[in-house]
PDB file of C-alpha atoms in Angstrom:
ATOM      1  CA  MET A1263       0.000   0.000   0.000  1.00  0.00           C
ATOM      2  CA  TYR A1264       0.772  -7.048  -6.971  1.00  0.00           C
ATOM      3  CA  ARG A1265      -0.469  -8.247  -9.736  1.00  0.00           C
ATOM      4  CA  SER A1266       0.260  -8.510 -13.429  1.00  0.00           C
ATOM      5  CA  LEU A1267      -2.558  -7.638 -15.778  1.00  0.00           C
ATOM      6  CA  ARG A1268      -2.218  -7.641 -19.526  1.00  0.00           C
ATOM      7  CA  LEU A1269      -4.985  -6.003 -21.494  1.00  0.00           C
ATOM      8  CA  ILE A1270      -5.959  -7.016 -25.019  1.00  0.00           C
ATOM      9  CA  GLY A1271      -5.321  -3.977 -27.207  1.00  0.00           C
ATOM     10  CA  ILE A1272      -6.268  -2.901 -30.707  1.00  0.00           C
ATOM     11  CA  SER A1273      -3.593  -4.170 -33.028  1.00  0.00           C
ATOM     12  CA  ALA A1274      -4.020  -1.687 -35.846  1.00  0.00           C
ATOM     13  CA  LEU A1275      -3.874   2.082 -35.557  1.00  0.00           C
ATOM     14  CA  ALA A1276      -6.747   2.567 -37.951  1.00  0.00           C
ATOM     15  CA  ALA A1277      -9.016   0.399 -35.831  1.00  0.00           C
ATOM     16  CA  GLY A1278      -8.049   2.293 -32.682  1.00  0.00           C
ATOM     17  CA  VAL A1279      -8.681   5.704 -34.236  1.00  0.00           C
ATOM     18  CA  THR A1280     -11.975   4.687 -35.813  1.00  0.00           C
ATOM     19  CA  ALA A1281     -13.233   3.262 -32.556  1.00  0.00           C
ATOM     20  CA  CYS A1282     -12.724   6.543 -30.707  1.00  0.00           C
ATOM     21  CA  GLY A1283     -13.684   8.927 -33.474  1.00  0.00           C
ATOM     22  CA  GLY A1284     -10.228  10.509 -33.752  1.00  0.00           C
ATOM     23  CA  GLY A1285      -7.769  10.818 -36.557  1.00  0.00           C
ATOM     24  CA  SER A1286      -4.245  11.798 -37.553  1.00  0.00           C
ATOM     25  CA  ASP A1287      -2.480  12.614 -40.800  1.00  0.00           C
ATOM     26  CA  SER A1288       0.805  11.280 -39.522  1.00  0.00           C
ATOM     27  CA  SER A1289       2.134   8.226 -41.347  1.00  0.00           C
ATOM     28  CA  GLU A1290       4.629   7.465 -38.584  1.00  0.00           C
ATOM     29  CA  THR A1291       3.601   5.500 -35.554  1.00  0.00           C
ATOM     30  CA  GLY A1292       5.067   4.159 -32.342  1.00  0.00           C
ATOM     31  CA  THR A1293       3.750   1.876 -29.633  1.00  0.00           C
ATOM     32  CA  VAL A1294       3.022   2.896 -26.057  1.00  0.00           C
ATOM     33  CA  SER A1295       2.364   1.146 -22.767  1.00  0.00           C
ATOM     34  CA  PHE A1296       0.944   2.851 -19.693  1.00  0.00           C
ATOM     35  CA  GLY A1297       0.962   1.437 -16.180  1.00  0.00           C
ATOM     36  CA  VAL A1298      -0.204   2.812 -12.852  1.00  0.00           C
ATOM     37  CA  THR A1299       1.503   2.780  -9.452  1.00  0.00           C
ATOM     38  CA  ASP A1300       0.767   4.262  -6.034  1.00  0.00           C
ATOM     39  CA  ALA A1301       2.462   5.366  -2.835  1.00  0.00           C
ATOM     40  CA  PRO A1302       1.374   3.922   0.526  1.00  0.00           C
ATOM     41  CA  ALA A1303      -1.299   5.576   2.659  1.00  0.00           C
ATOM     42  CA  THR A1304      -1.773   5.288   6.404  1.00  0.00           C
ATOM     43  CA  GLU A1305      -5.510   5.815   6.805  1.00  0.00           C
ATOM     44  CA  PHE A1306      -6.900   3.481   4.139  1.00  0.00           C
ATOM     45  CA  SER A1307      -6.846  -0.283   3.669  1.00  0.00           C
ATOM     46  CA  ASN A1308      -8.457  -0.204   0.221  1.00  0.00           C
ATOM     47  CA  VAL A1309      -8.761   2.520  -2.410  1.00  0.00           C
ATOM     48  CA  THR A1310     -10.525   1.136  -5.470  1.00  0.00           C
ATOM     49  CA  VAL A1311     -10.761   3.527  -8.400  1.00  0.00           C
ATOM     50  CA  ALA A1312     -12.662   1.974 -11.300  1.00  0.00           C
ATOM     51  CA  PHE A1313     -10.749   3.138 -14.356  1.00  0.00           C
ATOM     52  CA  THR A1314     -12.749   2.462 -17.533  1.00  0.00           C
ATOM     53  CA  GLU A1315     -10.878   4.324 -20.273  1.00  0.00           C
ATOM     54  CA  ILE A1316      -7.576   6.049 -21.017  1.00  0.00           C
ATOM     55  CA  ARG A1317      -7.395   8.990 -23.434  1.00  0.00           C
ATOM     56  CA  LEU A1318      -4.285  10.461 -25.041  1.00  0.00           C
ATOM     57  CA  LYS A1319      -4.162  13.908 -26.699  1.00  0.00           C
ATOM     58  CA  PRO A1320      -1.711  14.374 -29.596  1.00  0.00           C
ATOM     59  CA  GLU A1321      -0.465  17.936 -29.888  1.00  0.00           C
ATOM     60  CA  ASP A1322      -1.779  18.175 -33.460  1.00  0.00           C
ATOM     61  CA  GLY A1323      -4.586  15.632 -33.451  1.00  0.00           C
ATOM     62  CA  ASP A1324      -7.812  14.451 -31.891  1.00  0.00           C
ATOM     63  CA  TRP A1325      -8.110  12.439 -28.703  1.00  0.00           C
ATOM     64  CA  ILE A1326      -7.237   8.747 -28.934  1.00  0.00           C
ATOM     65  CA  SER A1327      -9.089   6.447 -26.529  1.00  0.00           C
ATOM     66  CA  PHE A1328      -8.609   2.901 -25.286  1.00  0.00           C
ATOM     67  CA  PRO A1329     -11.105   1.025 -23.080  1.00  0.00           C
ATOM     68  CA  LEU A1330      -9.674  -0.521 -19.918  1.00  0.00           C
ATOM     69  CA  ASN A1331     -11.669  -3.718 -19.825  1.00  0.00           C
ATOM     70  CA  GLY A1332     -10.595  -5.745 -16.820  1.00  0.00           C
ATOM     71  CA  PHE A1333      -9.223  -2.814 -14.829  1.00  0.00           C
ATOM     72  CA  GLU A1334     -12.419  -1.733 -13.107  1.00  0.00           C
ATOM     73  CA  ASN A1335     -11.622  -3.138  -9.679  1.00  0.00           C
ATOM     74  CA  GLN A1336      -8.011  -2.249  -8.933  1.00  0.00           C
ATOM     75  CA  ASN A1337      -7.140  -1.513  -5.314  1.00  0.00           C
ATOM     76  CA  LEU A1338      -4.452   1.101  -5.822  1.00  0.00           C
ATOM     77  CA  LEU A1339      -2.904   0.299  -2.454  1.00  0.00           C
ATOM     78  CA  GLU A1340      -1.686  -3.010  -3.883  1.00  0.00           C
ATOM     79  CA  LEU A1341       0.647  -1.055  -6.181  1.00  0.00           C
ATOM     80  CA  GLN A1342       3.473   0.192  -3.974  1.00  0.00           C
ATOM     81  CA  GLY A1343       7.225   0.099  -3.625  1.00  0.00           C
ATOM     82  CA  GLY A1344       8.006   0.297  -7.328  1.00  0.00           C
ATOM     83  CA  VAL A1345       5.297  -2.149  -8.449  1.00  0.00           C
ATOM     84  CA  SER A1346       2.811  -1.195 -11.149  1.00  0.00           C
ATOM     85  CA  ALA A1347      -0.107  -2.718 -13.053  1.00  0.00           C
ATOM     86  CA  PRO A1348      -0.443  -2.110 -16.799  1.00  0.00           C
ATOM     87  CA  LEU A1349      -3.322  -0.049 -18.133  1.00  0.00           C
ATOM     88  CA  ILE A1350      -2.589  -0.623 -21.828  1.00  0.00           C
ATOM     89  CA  THR A1351       0.267  -2.538 -23.414  1.00  0.00           C
ATOM     90  CA  ASP A1352       1.968  -2.032 -26.802  1.00  0.00           C
ATOM     91  CA  GLU A1353      -0.782   0.043 -28.393  1.00  0.00           C
ATOM     92  CA  GLU A1354       0.023   1.668 -31.735  1.00  0.00           C
ATOM     93  CA  VAL A1355      -0.493   5.433 -31.863  1.00  0.00           C
ATOM     94  CA  PRO A1356       0.727   8.335 -34.047  1.00  0.00           C
ATOM     95  CA  ALA A1357       4.313   9.323 -33.298  1.00  0.00           C
ATOM     96  CA  GLY A1358       4.930  12.806 -31.972  1.00  0.00           C
ATOM     97  CA  ASN A1359       4.314  15.058 -29.023  1.00  0.00           C
ATOM     98  CA  TYR A1360       1.339  14.549 -26.683  1.00  0.00           C
ATOM     99  CA  THR A1361       0.009  17.199 -24.304  1.00  0.00           C
ATOM    100  CA  GLU A1362      -2.439  15.461 -21.979  1.00  0.00           C
ATOM    101  CA  LEU A1363      -3.593  12.136 -20.577  1.00  0.00           C
ATOM    102  CA  ARG A1364      -6.997  11.443 -19.036  1.00  0.00           C
ATOM    103  CA  LEU A1365      -8.312   8.520 -17.036  1.00  0.00           C
ATOM    104  CA  ILE A1366     -12.086   8.071 -17.081  1.00  0.00           C
ATOM    105  CA  VAL A1367     -13.567   6.756 -13.838  1.00  0.00           C
ATOM    106  CA  ASP A1368     -16.772   4.892 -12.979  1.00  0.00           C
ATOM    107  CA  THR A1369     -17.628   6.581  -9.675  1.00  0.00           C
ATOM    108  CA  ASN A1370     -20.436   4.108  -8.917  1.00  0.00           C
ATOM    109  CA  ASN A1371     -17.859   1.351  -8.513  1.00  0.00           C
ATOM    110  CA  SER A1372     -15.158   3.393  -6.785  1.00  0.00           C
ATOM    111  CA  PHE A1373     -14.853   3.223  -3.004  1.00  0.00           C
ATOM    112  CA  VAL A1374     -12.505   3.291  -0.013  1.00  0.00           C
ATOM    113  CA  LYS A1375     -12.093   1.268   3.160  1.00  0.00           C
ATOM    114  CA  LEU A1376     -10.505   2.588   6.334  1.00  0.00           C
ATOM    115  CA  GLU A1377      -7.916   0.705   8.384  1.00  0.00           C
ATOM    116  CA  SER A1378      -9.926   1.445  11.512  1.00  0.00           C
ATOM    117  CA  GLN A1379     -13.318   0.361  10.145  1.00  0.00           C
ATOM    118  CA  GLY A1380     -12.773  -3.194   8.910  1.00  0.00           C
ATOM    119  CA  ASP A1381     -14.774  -4.086   5.804  1.00  0.00           C
ATOM    120  CA  SER A1382     -17.045  -1.038   5.878  1.00  0.00           C
ATOM    121  CA  THR A1383     -16.999   0.759   2.543  1.00  0.00           C
ATOM    122  CA  TYR A1384     -17.277   4.486   1.895  1.00  0.00           C
ATOM    123  CA  THR A1385     -18.228   6.205  -1.317  1.00  0.00           C
ATOM    124  CA  LEU A1386     -15.571   7.951  -3.374  1.00  0.00           C
ATOM    125  CA  ALA A1387     -16.563  10.693  -5.807  1.00  0.00           C
ATOM    126  CA  VAL A1388     -14.442  12.059  -8.611  1.00  0.00           C
ATOM    127  CA  PRO A1389     -15.744  15.411  -9.861  1.00  0.00           C
ATOM    128  CA  SER A1390     -16.149  15.087 -13.651  1.00  0.00           C
ATOM    129  CA  GLY A1391     -14.533  11.652 -13.453  1.00  0.00           C
ATOM    130  CA  GLU A1392     -17.057  10.013 -15.760  1.00  0.00           C
ATOM    131  CA  GLN A1393     -17.132  12.901 -18.241  1.00  0.00           C
ATOM    132  CA  SER A1394     -13.750  14.567 -18.673  1.00  0.00           C
ATOM    133  CA  GLY A1395     -11.838  12.202 -16.385  1.00  0.00           C
ATOM    134  CA  LEU A1396      -8.783  12.627 -14.203  1.00  0.00           C
ATOM    135  CA  LYS A1397      -6.518  15.032 -16.068  1.00  0.00           C
ATOM    136  CA  LEU A1398      -2.757  14.849 -16.300  1.00  0.00           C
ATOM    137  CA  LYS A1399      -1.341  17.701 -18.370  1.00  0.00           C
ATOM    138  CA  GLY A1400       2.228  17.859 -19.579  1.00  0.00           C
ATOM    139  CA  ASP A1401       4.200  16.952 -22.683  1.00  0.00           C
ATOM    140  CA  PHE A1402       5.359  13.433 -23.441  1.00  0.00           C
ATOM    141  CA  ILE A1403       6.800  12.055 -26.664  1.00  0.00           C
ATOM    142  CA  VAL A1404       6.026   8.884 -28.591  1.00  0.00           C
ATOM    143  CA  ALA A1405       8.956   8.164 -30.900  1.00  0.00           C
ATOM    144  CA  ALA A1406       8.428   6.665 -34.355  1.00  0.00           C
ATOM    145  CA  ASP A1407       9.056   2.933 -34.747  1.00  0.00           C
ATOM    146  CA  THR A1408       9.802   2.676 -31.026  1.00  0.00           C
ATOM    147  CA  SER A1409       8.046   1.193 -28.016  1.00  0.00           C
ATOM    148  CA  THR A1410       7.808   3.609 -25.080  1.00  0.00           C
ATOM    149  CA  ASP A1411       6.675   2.652 -21.583  1.00  0.00           C
ATOM    150  CA  PHE A1412       5.169   5.195 -19.193  1.00  0.00           C
ATOM    151  CA  THR A1413       3.903   4.956 -15.631  1.00  0.00           C
ATOM    152  CA  VAL A1414       1.234   7.099 -13.985  1.00  0.00           C
ATOM    153  CA  ASP A1415       2.144   7.624 -10.333  1.00  0.00           C
ATOM    154  CA  PHE A1416      -1.158   8.025  -8.511  1.00  0.00           C
ATOM    155  CA  ASP A1417      -0.538   9.208  -4.946  1.00  0.00           C
ATOM    156  CA  VAL A1418      -3.534   8.285  -2.752  1.00  0.00           C
ATOM    157  CA  HIS A1419      -2.178  10.075   0.317  1.00  0.00           C
ATOM    158  CA  LYS A1420      -2.043  13.350  -1.619  1.00  0.00           C
ATOM    159  CA  SER A1421      -5.287  12.773  -3.538  1.00  0.00           C
ATOM    160  CA  ILE A1422      -8.100  11.807  -1.163  1.00  0.00           C
ATOM    161  CA  VAL A1423      -9.740  14.321   1.129  1.00  0.00           C
ATOM    162  CA  ASN A1424     -12.513  14.056   3.688  1.00  0.00           C
ATOM    163  CA  PRO A1425     -14.956  16.849   2.778  1.00  0.00           C
ATOM    164  CA  GLN A1426     -16.760  18.889   5.387  1.00  0.00           C
ATOM    165  CA  GLY A1427     -20.533  19.429   5.155  1.00  0.00           C
ATOM    166  CA  ASP A1428     -22.555  18.454   2.095  1.00  0.00           C
ATOM    167  CA  SER A1429     -20.562  16.560  -0.491  1.00  0.00           C
ATOM    168  CA  LEU A1430     -20.873  14.299  -3.497  1.00  0.00           C
ATOM    169  CA  ALA A1431     -19.612  11.354  -1.427  1.00  0.00           C
ATOM    170  CA  ASP A1432     -17.972  10.322   1.826  1.00  0.00           C
ATOM    171  CA  TYR A1433     -14.560  11.056   0.304  1.00  0.00           C
ATOM    172  CA  LEU A1434     -13.445  13.118  -2.677  1.00  0.00           C
ATOM    173  CA  LEU A1435     -10.670  12.323  -5.091  1.00  0.00           C
ATOM    174  CA  LYS A1436      -8.601  15.341  -6.081  1.00  0.00           C
ATOM    175  CA  PRO A1437      -5.899  13.443  -7.868  1.00  0.00           C
ATOM    176  CA  SER A1438      -2.214  14.100  -7.566  1.00  0.00           C
ATOM    177  CA  MET A1439      -0.637  12.304 -10.507  1.00  0.00           C
ATOM    178  CA  ARG A1440       2.636  12.450 -12.353  1.00  0.00           C
ATOM    179  CA  LEU A1441       3.751  10.728 -15.551  1.00  0.00           C
ATOM    180  CA  VAL A1442       7.220   9.249 -15.980  1.00  0.00           C
ATOM    181  CA  ASN A1443       9.095   7.509 -18.772  1.00  0.00           C
ATOM    182  CA  ASN A1444      10.195   4.124 -17.411  1.00  0.00           C
ATOM    183  CA  LEU A1445      13.608   4.394 -19.074  1.00  0.00           C
ATOM    184  CA  GLU A1446      14.356   7.562 -17.134  1.00  0.00           C
ATOM    185  CA  VAL A1447      13.521   6.501 -13.577  1.00  0.00           C
ATOM    186  CA  GLY A1448      15.186   4.858 -10.597  1.00  0.00           C
ATOM    187  CA  SER A1449      14.260   4.355  -6.956  1.00  0.00           C
ATOM    188  CA  ILE A1450      15.326   5.080  -3.387  1.00  0.00           C
ATOM    189  CA  SER A1451      15.255   2.528  -0.572  1.00  0.00           C
ATOM    190  CA  GLY A1452      16.087   3.151   3.051  1.00  0.00           C
ATOM    191  CA  LEU A1453      15.878   1.898   6.623  1.00  0.00           C
ATOM    192  CA  VAL A1454      14.601   3.619   9.757  1.00  0.00           C
ATOM    193  CA  ASP A1455      15.502   2.635  13.322  1.00  0.00           C
ATOM    194  CA  TYR A1456      12.123   3.508  14.779  1.00  0.00           C
ATOM    195  CA  ALA A1457      12.881   1.950  18.174  1.00  0.00           C
ATOM    196  CA  GLN A1458      15.904   4.185  18.656  1.00  0.00           C
ATOM    197  CA  ILE A1459      14.030   7.298  17.505  1.00  0.00           C
ATOM    198  CA  ASN A1460      11.047   6.532  19.714  1.00  0.00           C
ATOM    199  CA  SER A1461      13.307   5.993  22.731  1.00  0.00           C
ATOM    200  CA  THR A1462      14.651   9.542  22.479  1.00  0.00           C
ATOM    201  CA  ARG A1463      11.185  11.074  22.703  1.00  0.00           C
ATOM    202  CA  GLY A1464       9.419  12.039  25.914  1.00  0.00           C
ATOM    203  CA  VAL A1465      12.551  11.783  28.066  1.00  0.00           C
ATOM    204  CA  ASP A1466      13.252  15.500  28.228  1.00  0.00           C
ATOM    205  CA  ASP A1467      10.853  18.082  29.631  1.00  0.00           C
ATOM    206  CA  THR A1468      12.848  21.139  28.562  1.00  0.00           C
ATOM    207  CA  GLU A1469      11.633  23.703  26.061  1.00  0.00           C
ATOM    208  CA  ASP A1470      13.717  22.101  23.291  1.00  0.00           C
ATOM    209  CA  ALA A1471      12.413  18.573  23.926  1.00  0.00           C
ATOM    210  CA  LEU A1472      11.423  16.450  20.974  1.00  0.00           C
ATOM    211  CA  ALA A1473       7.731  15.697  20.603  1.00  0.00           C
ATOM    212  CA  ASP A1474       6.563  12.152  21.231  1.00  0.00           C
ATOM    213  CA  CYS A1475       6.017   9.855  18.276  1.00  0.00           C
ATOM    214  CA  ALA A1476       2.355   9.349  17.437  1.00  0.00           C
ATOM    215  CA  PRO A1477       0.816   6.277  19.139  1.00  0.00           C
ATOM    216  CA  ASN A1478       0.645   3.148  16.979  1.00  0.00           C
ATOM    217  CA  TYR A1479       2.433   4.901  14.122  1.00  0.00           C
ATOM    218  CA  GLU A1480       5.974   4.104  13.004  1.00  0.00           C
ATOM    219  CA  GLY A1481       6.303   7.202  10.855  1.00  0.00           C
ATOM    220  CA  SER A1482       6.823   8.066   7.206  1.00  0.00           C
ATOM    221  CA  ALA A1483       9.694   8.895   4.889  1.00  0.00           C
ATOM    222  CA  TYR A1484       9.296  12.164   2.993  1.00  0.00           C
ATOM    223  CA  VAL A1485      10.832  12.595  -0.463  1.00  0.00           C
ATOM    224  CA  PHE A1486      11.282  16.064  -1.976  1.00  0.00           C
ATOM    225  CA  ALA A1487      12.441  16.962  -5.484  1.00  0.00           C
ATOM    226  CA  GLY A1488      15.849  18.646  -5.414  1.00  0.00           C
ATOM    227  CA  ALA A1489      18.793  18.649  -3.017  1.00  0.00           C
ATOM    228  CA  GLY A1490      18.931  20.722   0.151  1.00  0.00           C
ATOM    229  CA  VAL A1491      15.167  21.068   0.592  1.00  0.00           C
ATOM    230  CA  VAL A1492      13.978  21.996   4.077  1.00  0.00           C
ATOM    231  CA  PRO A1493      11.412  19.246   4.826  1.00  0.00           C
ATOM    232  CA  SER A1494       7.825  20.210   5.556  1.00  0.00           C
ATOM    233  CA  ASP A1495       4.467  18.535   6.057  1.00  0.00           C
ATOM    234  CA  LEU A1496       1.995  17.553   3.362  1.00  0.00           C
ATOM    235  CA  ASN A1497      -0.969  19.864   2.752  1.00  0.00           C
ATOM    236  CA  VAL A1498      -2.973  19.223  -0.407  1.00  0.00           C
ATOM    237  CA  ASN A1499      -4.346  22.775  -0.231  1.00  0.00           C
ATOM    238  CA  ASN A1500      -0.884  24.285  -0.728  1.00  0.00           C
ATOM    239  CA  ASP A1501       0.288  24.926  -4.275  1.00  0.00           C
ATOM    240  CA  THR A1502       4.000  24.738  -3.456  1.00  0.00           C
ATOM    241  CA  GLY A1503       6.347  23.142  -0.956  1.00  0.00           C
ATOM    242  CA  ASN A1504       4.678  19.742  -0.746  1.00  0.00           C
ATOM    243  CA  PRO A1505       6.739  16.553  -0.662  1.00  0.00           C
ATOM    244  CA  LEU A1506       6.788  14.543  -3.856  1.00  0.00           C
ATOM    245  CA  LEU A1507       6.046  11.355  -1.882  1.00  0.00           C
ATOM    246  CA  VAL A1508       5.109  10.495   1.700  1.00  0.00           C
ATOM    247  CA  LEU A1509       5.862   6.829   2.400  1.00  0.00           C
ATOM    248  CA  PRO A1510       4.728   5.113   5.623  1.00  0.00           C
ATOM    249  CA  VAL A1511       7.513   2.782   6.722  1.00  0.00           C
ATOM    250  CA  ALA A1512       6.942  -0.962   7.078  1.00  0.00           C
ATOM    251  CA  PRO A1513       8.738  -3.697   9.064  1.00  0.00           C
ATOM    252  CA  ASP A1514      11.886  -4.939   7.358  1.00  0.00           C
ATOM    253  CA  ASP A1515      12.021  -8.728   6.971  1.00  0.00           C
ATOM    254  CA  GLN A1516      15.799  -8.827   7.372  1.00  0.00           C
ATOM    255  CA  SER A1517      16.189  -6.778  10.568  1.00  0.00           C
ATOM    256  CA  ASN A1518      14.414  -5.132  13.469  1.00  0.00           C
ATOM    257  CA  LEU A1519      14.283  -1.887  11.511  1.00  0.00           C
ATOM    258  CA  TYR A1520      11.637  -0.369   9.248  1.00  0.00           C
ATOM    259  CA  THR A1521      11.928   0.134   5.522  1.00  0.00           C
ATOM    260  CA  TYR A1522      10.572   2.279   2.704  1.00  0.00           C
ATOM    261  CA  THR A1523      10.931   2.377  -1.081  1.00  0.00           C
ATOM    262  CA  ALA A1524      10.247   5.337  -3.333  1.00  0.00           C
ATOM    263  CA  GLY A1525       9.841   4.106  -6.902  1.00  0.00           C
ATOM    264  CA  PHE A1526       9.507   5.648 -10.353  1.00  0.00           C
ATOM    265  CA  LEU A1527      11.621   8.706  -9.564  1.00  0.00           C
ATOM    266  CA  PRO A1528      13.152  10.547 -12.534  1.00  0.00           C
ATOM    267  CA  ALA A1529      16.948  10.582 -12.395  1.00  0.00           C
ATOM    268  CA  GLY A1530      18.227  13.538 -10.384  1.00  0.00           C
ATOM    269  CA  GLU A1531      18.676  14.955  -6.900  1.00  0.00           C
ATOM    270  CA  TYR A1532      16.245  14.457  -4.005  1.00  0.00           C
ATOM    271  CA  THR A1533      15.967  15.277  -0.322  1.00  0.00           C
ATOM    272  CA  VAL A1534      14.817  12.471   1.994  1.00  0.00           C
ATOM    273  CA  SER A1535      13.691  12.890   5.596  1.00  0.00           C
ATOM    274  CA  TYR A1536      11.540  11.120   8.193  1.00  0.00           C
ATOM    275  CA  SER A1537       8.944  12.008  10.820  1.00  0.00           C
ATOM    276  CA  CYS A1538       7.167   9.835  13.381  1.00  0.00           C
ATOM    277  CA  GLN A1539       4.372  12.367  13.862  1.00  0.00           C
ATOM    278  CA  LEU A1540       0.986  12.209  12.153  1.00  0.00           C
ATOM    279  CA  ASP A1541       0.431  14.458   9.162  1.00  0.00           C
ATOM    280  CA  ASP A1542      -3.078  15.632   8.260  1.00  0.00           C
ATOM    281  CA  ASN A1543      -3.047  16.126   4.484  1.00  0.00           C
ATOM    282  CA  GLU A1544      -5.566  18.983   4.693  1.00  0.00           C
ATOM    283  CA  THR A1545      -3.913  21.145   7.369  1.00  0.00           C
ATOM    284  CA  ASP A1546      -0.558  22.729   8.105  1.00  0.00           C
ATOM    285  CA  ASP A1547       1.210  20.588  10.695  1.00  0.00           C
ATOM    286  CA  THR A1548       4.456  21.417  12.471  1.00  0.00           C
ATOM    287  CA  LEU A1549       6.444  18.211  12.200  1.00  0.00           C
ATOM    288  CA  GLN A1550       9.868  17.341  13.558  1.00  0.00           C
ATOM    289  CA  PHE A1551      12.114  15.552  11.079  1.00  0.00           C
ATOM    290  CA  ASP A1552      15.016  13.119  11.476  1.00  0.00           C
ATOM    291  CA  GLY A1553      17.674  11.969   9.058  1.00  0.00           C
ATOM    292  CA  THR A1554      17.411  14.689   6.420  1.00  0.00           C
ATOM    293  CA  GLN A1555      19.805  13.829   3.589  1.00  0.00           C
ATOM    294  CA  ASN A1556      20.451  14.344  -0.118  1.00  0.00           C
ATOM    295  CA  VAL A1557      20.086  11.316  -2.389  1.00  0.00           C
ATOM    296  CA  THR A1558      20.992  10.992  -6.064  1.00  0.00           C
ATOM    297  CA  VAL A1559      18.736   8.805  -8.231  1.00  0.00           C
ATOM    298  CA  VAL A1560      20.242   7.090 -11.280  1.00  0.00           C
ATOM    299  CA  ALA A1561      17.999   5.730 -14.025  1.00  0.00           C
ATOM    300  CA  GLY A1562      17.563   1.965 -13.813  1.00  0.00           C
ATOM    301  CA  GLU A1563      19.119   1.719 -10.340  1.00  0.00           C
ATOM    302  CA  THR A1564      18.029   1.638  -6.694  1.00  0.00           C
ATOM    303  CA  THR A1565      19.916   4.071  -4.476  1.00  0.00           C
ATOM    304  CA  GLN A1566      20.284   3.092  -0.832  1.00  0.00           C
ATOM    305  CA  ALA A1567      19.715   6.043   1.501  1.00  0.00           C
ATOM    306  CA  LYS A1568      21.536   6.330   4.822  1.00  0.00           C
ATOM    307  CA  THR A1569      19.832   4.643   7.761  1.00  0.00           C
ATOM    308  CA  ILE A1570      17.769   7.022   9.900  1.00  0.00           C
ATOM    309  CA  PRO A1571      18.708   8.352  12.439  1.00  0.00           C
ATOM    310  CA  LEU A1572      21.955   9.367  10.825  1.00  0.00           C
ATOM    311  CA  THR A1573      25.200   8.462  12.569  1.00  0.00           C
ATOM    312  CA  GLN A1574      28.102  10.872  12.820  1.00  0.00           C
TER     313      GLN A1574
END
């Protein structure tokens, strides 16, 4: 918070374009595959978003659509730690620049379950999800005579809010998505010594004392784009300053420590930190962070971050 799902695609470009009512004058084509992945979330045990269609917008052409038969019941929380499930595979499309991707959602079959509420389900509404879909703007290129694989990183923790007052549903989906080229990404893995961190809390009653860790919560790793970032909490209502990923740590099978993995990160510099305090994604929280460090991601590789807390 894995499965492999291969979808049967349209083998000929002409058939795909005719089926969706679009067209292109380009004689050059390439093939594309799109998968979806997610980052862990602390509050939910199940987040099922019923994707029914993916639409691609060529810069100089009409929308191209592909139905997602068989992908209506995907629990996004199963897709974590660098694992993804394919949406479409090896579909032929016009080569060139694309400016937008949309995922159409069946809200009647989308729902969430809470960790604290067992099997109880709660409705999940996506404003305009069944009409215009979840929108992901930004250029991406399909090269001629080449197969290109992309992944949509769908971050549940940054996307789902609990509305106040009258609402379309129990929870609203205000998606935070990013699109990456799979050839250009790597990952970060790290360990956290939660027991040691927790033992340093609550033992000092001075003004500079560290706040206690939240009960029954082992904390989260925060990943920020760029080196030297001062870590801050997550607030979906802020336009800037948010972490790229917030990853609840999980027990490590090989030690008494906790582990995290941040996958599908474009090659470059990142800042990683950790907090054992709860973070409400709709408010500004003052968190205390441990183990802040710069990490370099290399395409096709997993970079091991320093164990938190850092040693001198």
